[in-house]
Coordinates of C-alpha atoms and ligand atoms in Angstrom, one line a residue:
X1 CA 79.6 102.3 95.9
X2 CA 82.0 102.4 98.9
X3 CA 84.5 105.2 99.0
X4 CA 87.6 103.0 99.4
X5 CA 90.3 103.4 102.0
X6 CA 93.5 105.5 101.8
X7 CA 96.5 104.1 103.8
X8 CA 99.9 105.8 103.9
X9 CA 103.2 104.4 105.1
X10 CA 105.6 106.9 106.6
X11 CA 108.9 107.0 108.4
X12 CA 112.6 107.9 108.0
X13 CA 114.9 106.5 105.3
X14 CA 115.3 102.8 105.4
X15 CA 112.5 102.3 108.0
X16 CA 111.0 99.4 106.0
X17 CA 108.1 101.2 104.2
X18 CA 108.7 99.4 100.9
X19 CA 109.1 96.1 102.6
X20 CA 105.9 96.6 104.4
X21 CA 104.1 97.8 101.3
X22 CA 105.0 94.5 99.5
X23 CA 103.8 92.5 102.5
X24 CA 100.5 94.3 102.5
X25 CA 100.1 93.8 98.7
X26 CA 100.7 90.1 99.1
X27 CA 98.2 89.9 102.0
X28 CA 95.5 91.9 100.1
X29 CA 96.0 89.7 97.0
X30 CA 95.7 86.5 99.1
X31 CA 92.4 87.8 100.7
X32 CA 91.0 89.1 97.4
X33 CA 91.1 92.8 98.5
X34 CA 91.3 95.1 95.6
X35 CA 94.4 97.3 96.4
X36 CA 96.5 99.8 94.5
X37 CA 100.1 100.4 95.5
X38 CA 101.9 103.7 94.8
X39 CA 105.0 105.5 95.9
X40 CA 105.9 109.2 96.4
X41 CA 107.3 111.1 94.7
X42 CA 106.2 109.0 91.7
X43 CA 103.4 106.8 90.6
X44 CA 102.6 108.5 87.3
X45 CA 104.8 109.2 84.2
X46 CA 105.0 112.9 85.2
X47 CA 105.6 112.3 88.9
X48 CA 108.3 109.6 88.2
X49 CA 110.1 112.1 85.9
X50 CA 109.9 114.7 88.7
X51 CA 111.2 112.1 91.2
X52 CA 114.3 111.5 89.0
X53 CA 115.1 115.2 89.1
X54 CA 114.2 115.6 92.8
X55 CA 116.5 112.8 94.0
X56 CA 119.3 113.6 91.5
X57 CA 122.3 114.5 93.6
X58 CA 123.7 116.9 91.0
X59 CA 120.6 119.2 91.0
X60 CA 120.8 122.5 93.0
X61 CA 117.3 122.5 94.4
X62 CA 116.3 125.2 96.9
X63 CA 113.9 124.2 99.7
X64 CA 111.0 126.2 98.1
X65 CA 111.6 124.5 94.7
X66 CA 111.7 121.1 96.4
X67 CA 108.4 121.8 98.2
X68 CA 106.7 122.9 95.0
X69 CA 108.0 120.0 92.9
X70 CA 107.2 117.4 95.6
X71 CA 103.6 118.7 95.7
X72 CA 103.3 119.0 91.9
X73 CA 104.1 115.3 91.7
X74 CA 101.5 114.6 94.4
X75 CA 98.9 116.6 92.6
X76 CA 99.3 114.4 89.5
X77 CA 99.2 111.2 91.5
X78 CA 96.1 112.2 93.5
X79 CA 94.2 113.3 90.3
X80 CA 95.2 110.4 88.0
X81 CA 95.5 107.4 90.4
X82 CA 94.5 107.9 94.0
X83 CA 91.1 109.6 93.7
X84 CA 89.9 107.3 90.8
X85 CA 90.9 104.2 92.7
X86 CA 89.2 105.4 95.9
X87 CA 86.1 106.2 93.9
X88 CA 86.1 102.6 92.7
X89 CA 86.0 101.5 96.3
X90 CA 89.6 100.2 96.4
X91 CA 92.2 100.3 99.1
X92 CA 95.1 102.6 98.1
X93 CA 98.5 102.2 99.8
X94 CA 101.0 105.0 99.4
X95 CA 104.7 104.7 100.3
X96 CA 104.9 108.3 101.7
X97 CA 102.4 111.2 101.3
X98 CA 101.7 114.6 103.0
X99 CA 103.5 113.7 106.3
X100 CA 106.8 113.3 104.4
X101 CA 106.5 116.9 103.2
X102 CA 105.9 118.1 106.8
X103 CA 108.9 116.1 108.0
X104 CA 111.4 116.8 105.2
X105 CA 110.5 120.2 103.8
X106 CA 109.0 121.5 107.1
X107 CA 111.1 120.1 109.9
X108 CA 114.1 119.1 107.8
X109 CA 114.5 122.2 105.5
X110 CA 112.9 124.6 108.0
X111 CA 110.2 126.0 105.6
X112 CA 107.2 127.6 107.5
X113 CA 104.8 124.8 108.3
X114 CA 101.8 127.0 107.3
X115 CA 103.3 127.3 103.8
X116 CA 103.9 123.5 103.6
X117 CA 100.3 122.8 104.7
X118 CA 98.8 125.3 102.3
X119 CA 100.7 124.1 99.2
X120 CA 100.0 120.5 100.1
X121 CA 96.3 121.2 100.5
X122 CA 96.3 122.9 97.1
X123 CA 97.9 119.9 95.6
X124 CA 95.6 117.3 97.1
X125 CA 92.4 119.2 97.1
X126 CA 92.1 118.4 100.8
X127 CA 92.5 114.6 100.4
X128 CA 93.8 113.2 103.7
X129 CA 94.8 109.5 104.5
X130 CA 92.3 107.4 106.4
X131 CA 95.2 105.6 108.1
X132 CA 98.8 106.7 108.4
X133 CA 101.3 104.1 109.6
X134 CA 104.4 105.7 110.9
X135 CA 107.4 103.3 111.1
X136 CA 109.5 104.5 114.1
X137 CA 113.2 103.8 113.7
X138 CA 116.5 105.5 114.7
X139 CA 117.6 107.2 111.4
X140 CA 121.1 105.8 111.9
X141 CA 119.7 102.3 111.9
X142 CA 117.7 103.1 108.7
X143 CA 120.9 104.3 107.0
X144 CA 122.8 101.2 108.0
X145 CA 120.0 99.1 106.5
X146 CA 120.2 101.1 103.2
X147 CA 124.0 100.7 103.1
X148 CA 123.7 96.9 103.8
X149 CA 121.2 96.7 100.9
X150 CA 123.8 98.4 98.7
X151 CA 121.5 101.4 98.0
X152 CA 123.4 104.4 96.6
X153 CA 122.8 107.7 98.5
X154 CA 120.4 110.0 96.6
X155 CA 120.2 113.8 97.1
X156 CA 118.1 113.6 100.3
X157 CA 120.1 110.8 101.7
X158 CA 123.3 112.8 101.4
X159 CA 122.0 115.4 103.9
X160 CA 123.8 115.3 107.2
X161 CA 122.8 113.5 110.3
X162 CA 121.2 116.6 111.9
X163 CA 118.8 117.0 109.0
X164 CA 117.7 113.3 109.3
X165 CA 117.4 113.7 113.1
X166 CA 115.0 116.6 112.6
X167 CA 113.0 114.5 110.1
X168 CA 112.9 111.6 112.6
X169 CA 111.8 113.8 115.4
X170 CA 108.9 115.2 113.3
X171 CA 107.8 111.6 112.6
X172 CA 108.0 110.7 116.3
X173 CA 105.8 113.7 117.2
X174 CA 103.2 113.0 114.5
X175 CA 99.7 112.5 115.8
X176 CA 96.1 113.0 114.8
X177 CA 93.2 111.2 113.4
X178 CA 94.2 107.8 111.9
X179 CA 97.9 108.2 112.8
X180 CA 99.5 105.0 114.3
X181 CA 103.1 104.4 115.2
X182 CA 104.7 101.0 114.7
X183 CA 108.0 99.8 116.1
X184 CA 110.1 99.3 112.9
X185 CA 113.0 97.5 114.7
X186 CA 110.9 94.4 114.9
X187 CA 111.1 91.6 112.2
X188 CA 109.5 92.4 108.8
X189 CA 106.8 89.8 109.6
X190 CA 106.0 91.3 113.0
X191 CA 105.8 94.8 111.5
X192 CA 103.4 93.5 108.9
X193 CA 101.2 91.7 111.5
X194 CA 101.1 94.9 113.6
X195 CA 100.2 97.0 110.6
X196 CA 97.4 94.6 109.6
X197 CA 96.0 94.6 113.2
X198 CA 95.8 98.4 113.0
X199 CA 94.0 98.2 109.6
X200 CA 91.5 95.7 110.8
X201 CA 90.8 97.8 113.9
X202 CA 90.4 101.0 111.8
X203 CA 88.6 99.6 108.7
X204 CA 87.1 96.1 109.5
X205 CA 84.7 96.6 106.5
X206 CA 87.8 96.6 104.2
X207 CA 90.3 94.4 105.9
X208 CA 88.1 92.1 107.9
X209 CA 87.4 92.0 111.6
X210 CA 90.2 91.6 114.1
X211 CA 90.6 88.3 115.9
X212 CA 91.7 90.0 119.1
Ligands
T5A301 N1 110.5 113.1 100.2 C1 109.4 112.4 99.7 C2 110.5 114.4 100.6 O1 111.5 115.1 100.9 N2 109.2 115.1 100.6 C3 108.1 114.4 100.2 O2 107.0 115.0 100.2 C4 108.2 113.1 99.8 C5 107.0 112.3 99.3 C6 112.1 109.4 98.6 C7 112.8 110.6 99.1 O3 112.0 111.7 98.9 C8 111.8 112.4 100.1 C9 112.0 111.4 101.2 C10 113.1 110.5 100.6 O4 114.3 111.0 100.9 P1 112.7 106.9 98.7 O5 113.8 106.1 98.2 O6 111.3 106.5 98.2 O7 113.0 108.4 98.5 O8 112.5 106.8 100.3 P2 113.4 106.0 101.3 O9 112.7 106.1 102.6 O10 114.7 106.5 101.2 O11 113.2 104.5 100.7 P3 113.9 103.3 101.2 O12 113.5 102.2 100.2 O13 115.4 103.5 101.3 O14 113.4 103.0 102.6 P4 112.2 102.1 103.1 O15 111.2 101.9 101.9 O16 111.6 102.7 104.3 O17 112.9 100.7 103.5 P5 112.9 99.3 102.7 O18 111.7 98.6 102.9 O19 113.4 99.6 101.3 O20 114.1 98.6 103.6 C11 115.4 99.1 103.5 C12 116.3 97.8 103.9 O21 116.0 97.4 105.2 C13 115.5 96.0 105.1 C14 115.1 95.8 103.7 O22 115.2 94.4 103.4 C15 116.0 96.7 102.9 O23 117.3 96.0 102.7 N3 114.4 95.9 106.1 C16 114.5 95.4 107.3 N4 115.6 94.9 108.0 C17 115.3 94.5 109.3 N5 114.1 94.6 109.9 C18 113.0 95.0 109.2 N6 111.8 95.1 109.8 C19 113.2 95.5 107.9 N7 112.4 96.1 107.0 C20 113.1 96.3 105.9

């Protein structure tokens, strides 16, 4: 049986990850590609409960607690949902994963990157995405989009502009195997088409050959 394909969508607040995830889900459905969509933190009953606490603006989390709870939620999601789906040969799309922890708890909170990497590795058992699509967008534009959509600010979104600038810089600097940057100020349809071209180039056996 094939080992599936693990795709992660990343980027600052309001960059369009959820919108892209929906577009990818529709396209997979239309093409008969078996796909599982998850979000982080979340995706299991335990992880969704942790999400509620982590994003609750009234909770006094320390950076270390935040790191440990984010990765606890990830450990549950990886064990119960992501690994089993990949073992069935499915495509798994996750709205955020390990790069979020590097960007928010590492660059944003200033925790030592080696601690962030170690804890993440312990949580995932070394699972890494096959493809990471980073949506590049000025964080101020992302915030405007969230305000325009009427989204209330959660605990992370209440952090000041310099925090979100550090997060955005970490995303801009992200590189490595399977990491691709997409211009997120394009229309949702153009972002979806650009993402799909990357997936076809990276995994033609799952997403079909590119027509380029
Ligand atoms: N976090 C998470 C950590 O600190 N560490 C971690 O390890 C992890 C996993 C999660 C929070 O947790 C933190 C990061 C986050 O602060 P969240 O709500 O899931 O919170 O994350 P957000 O990024 O805040 O989610 P949003 O839904 O606000 O942003 P999205 O998903 O990037 O954007 P989306 O698709 O909802 O779009 C926002 C608005 O923009 C419009 C949409 O219609 C919507 O109104 N839009 C566009 N407009 C113009 N052009 C486009 N191309 C557009 N695409 C979408």
